[in-house]
Amino acid sequence: MSAVFFACTIWTLISASGTVKVDHVDLISGEVTGKAEPGTPAYNKATNDTTKVVKRFTSKDWKTDRDGFHAITYKVKPIRINITVCAARI
């Protein structure tokens, strides 16, 4: 059975003074089909052809709460296979 995964990649910038700032967050999606068997072409493949950046978020897209945490809301279209969602905090 196939599944779809969503992952977040957070890109940061570090200023000359050492301040870390989130530049943007990429929401990444792709299909997961199961474990690849050793010796098969799929096992030796380092990439997933179905992976893509679904949405890129910048500071214009997130809201900061009173504790300083940034929150992003994004609705995905309904899909008919299993999904896995990843959340990240910095």
mmCIF file of C-alpha atoms in Angstrom:
data_model
loop_
_atom_site.group_PDB
_atom_site.id
_atom_site.type_symbol
_atom_site.label_atom_id
_atom_site.label_comp_id
_atom_site.label_asym_id
_atom_site.label_seq_id
_atom_site.Cartn_x
_atom_site.Cartn_y
_atom_site.Cartn_z
ATOM 1 C CA MET A 1 0.000 0.000 0.000
ATOM 2 C CA SER A 2 1.202 3.529 -0.776
ATOM 3 C CA ALA A 3 1.177 6.390 1.672
ATOM 4 C CA VAL A 4 1.819 10.099 1.325
ATOM 5 C CA PHE A 5 4.182 11.886 3.668
ATOM 6 C CA PHE A 6 4.429 15.546 4.536
ATOM 7 C CA ALA A 7 7.633 16.854 6.059
ATOM 8 C CA CYS A 8 8.933 20.283 6.963
ATOM 9 C CA THR A 9 12.331 21.657 6.067
ATOM 10 C CA ILE A 10 13.225 24.787 8.005
ATOM 11 C CA TRP A 11 15.796 27.107 6.474
ATOM 12 C CA THR A 12 17.551 29.491 8.853
ATOM 13 C CA LEU A 13 19.900 32.415 8.501
ATOM 14 C CA ILE A 14 22.587 33.287 11.038
ATOM 15 C CA SER A 15 23.636 36.922 11.175
ATOM 16 C CA ALA A 16 27.186 38.124 11.822
ATOM 17 C CA SER A 17 26.170 38.707 15.467
ATOM 18 C CA GLY A 18 25.058 35.073 15.776
ATOM 19 C CA THR A 19 21.303 35.713 15.749
ATOM 20 C CA VAL A 20 19.344 32.842 14.209
ATOM 21 C CA LYS A 21 16.290 33.734 12.128
ATOM 22 C CA VAL A 22 13.935 31.431 10.237
ATOM 23 C CA ASP A 23 14.093 32.425 6.572
ATOM 24 C CA HIS A 24 11.416 30.076 5.259
ATOM 25 C CA VAL A 25 9.744 26.722 5.832
ATOM 26 C CA ASP A 26 9.137 24.227 3.014
ATOM 27 C CA LEU A 27 6.224 21.789 3.234
ATOM 28 C CA ILE A 28 7.370 18.690 1.339
ATOM 29 C CA SER A 29 5.195 15.838 0.100
ATOM 30 C CA GLY A 30 5.872 12.508 -1.546
ATOM 31 C CA GLU A 31 4.762 8.897 -1.739
ATOM 32 C CA VAL A 32 6.059 6.093 0.458
ATOM 33 C CA THR A 33 5.582 2.600 -0.959
ATOM 34 C CA GLY A 34 7.423 0.445 1.566
ATOM 35 C CA LYS A 35 10.860 -0.905 2.292
ATOM 36 C CA ALA A 36 13.129 -1.435 -0.700
ATOM 37 C CA GLU A 37 14.918 -4.783 -0.819
ATOM 38 C CA PRO A 38 18.733 -4.822 -0.931
ATOM 39 C CA GLY A 39 20.092 -5.421 -4.410
ATOM 40 C CA THR A 40 17.128 -3.805 -6.180
ATOM 41 C CA PRO A 41 17.309 -0.525 -8.128
ATOM 42 C CA ALA A 42 14.910 1.051 -5.606
ATOM 43 C CA TYR A 43 17.286 0.195 -2.749
ATOM 44 C CA ASN A 44 20.199 2.003 -4.401
ATOM 45 C CA LYS A 45 18.155 5.054 -5.413
ATOM 46 C CA ALA A 46 18.996 8.089 -3.249
ATOM 47 C CA THR A 47 15.951 10.149 -4.248
ATOM 48 C CA ASN A 48 12.178 9.821 -4.444
ATOM 49 C CA ASP A 49 10.768 11.010 -7.779
ATOM 50 C CA THR A 50 7.392 11.837 -6.207
ATOM 51 C CA THR A 51 8.847 14.273 -3.657
ATOM 52 C CA LYS A 52 8.042 17.940 -4.208
ATOM 53 C CA VAL A 53 7.785 21.216 -2.302
ATOM 54 C CA VAL A 54 4.041 21.744 -1.891
ATOM 55 C CA LYS A 55 4.280 25.192 -0.348
ATOM 56 C CA ARG A 56 6.992 27.575 0.820
ATOM 57 C CA PHE A 57 6.168 29.735 3.840
ATOM 58 C CA THR A 58 7.903 32.956 4.884
ATOM 59 C CA SER A 59 7.344 35.273 7.835
ATOM 60 C CA LYS A 60 4.407 36.767 5.930
ATOM 61 C CA ASP A 61 2.640 33.391 6.227
ATOM 62 C CA TRP A 62 3.010 32.569 9.941
ATOM 63 C CA LYS A 63 1.522 34.070 13.063
ATOM 64 C CA THR A 64 3.575 34.474 16.238
ATOM 65 C CA ASP A 65 1.882 33.728 19.558
ATOM 66 C CA ARG A 66 2.538 35.507 22.873
ATOM 67 C CA ASP A 67 5.200 32.927 23.795
ATOM 68 C CA GLY A 68 7.145 33.589 20.588
ATOM 69 C CA PHE A 69 6.156 30.400 18.743
ATOM 70 C CA HIS A 70 5.374 30.667 15.034
ATOM 71 C CA ALA A 71 2.311 28.825 13.705
ATOM 72 C CA ILE A 72 1.464 28.029 10.100
ATOM 73 C CA THR A 73 -1.891 26.708 8.925
ATOM 74 C CA TYR A 74 -2.231 25.011 5.563
ATOM 75 C CA LYS A 75 -5.138 22.952 4.278
ATOM 76 C CA VAL A 76 -4.395 19.989 2.047
ATOM 77 C CA LYS A 77 -6.784 18.626 -0.544
ATOM 78 C CA PRO A 78 -8.584 15.412 0.413
ATOM 79 C CA ILE A 79 -6.624 12.312 -0.561
ATOM 80 C CA ARG A 80 -7.583 8.650 -0.512
ATOM 81 C CA ILE A 81 -4.441 7.005 0.830
ATOM 82 C CA ASN A 82 -2.692 7.020 4.219
ATOM 83 C CA ILE A 83 -0.736 10.138 5.149
ATOM 84 C CA THR A 84 1.979 10.930 7.664
ATOM 85 C CA VAL A 85 2.481 14.485 8.852
ATOM 86 C CA CYS A 86 5.650 15.878 10.390
ATOM 87 C CA ALA A 87 5.736 18.878 12.706
ATOM 88 C CA ALA A 88 8.891 20.698 13.678
ATOM 89 C CA ARG A 89 9.861 23.207 16.348
ATOM 90 C CA ILE A 90 12.940 25.378 16.534
#
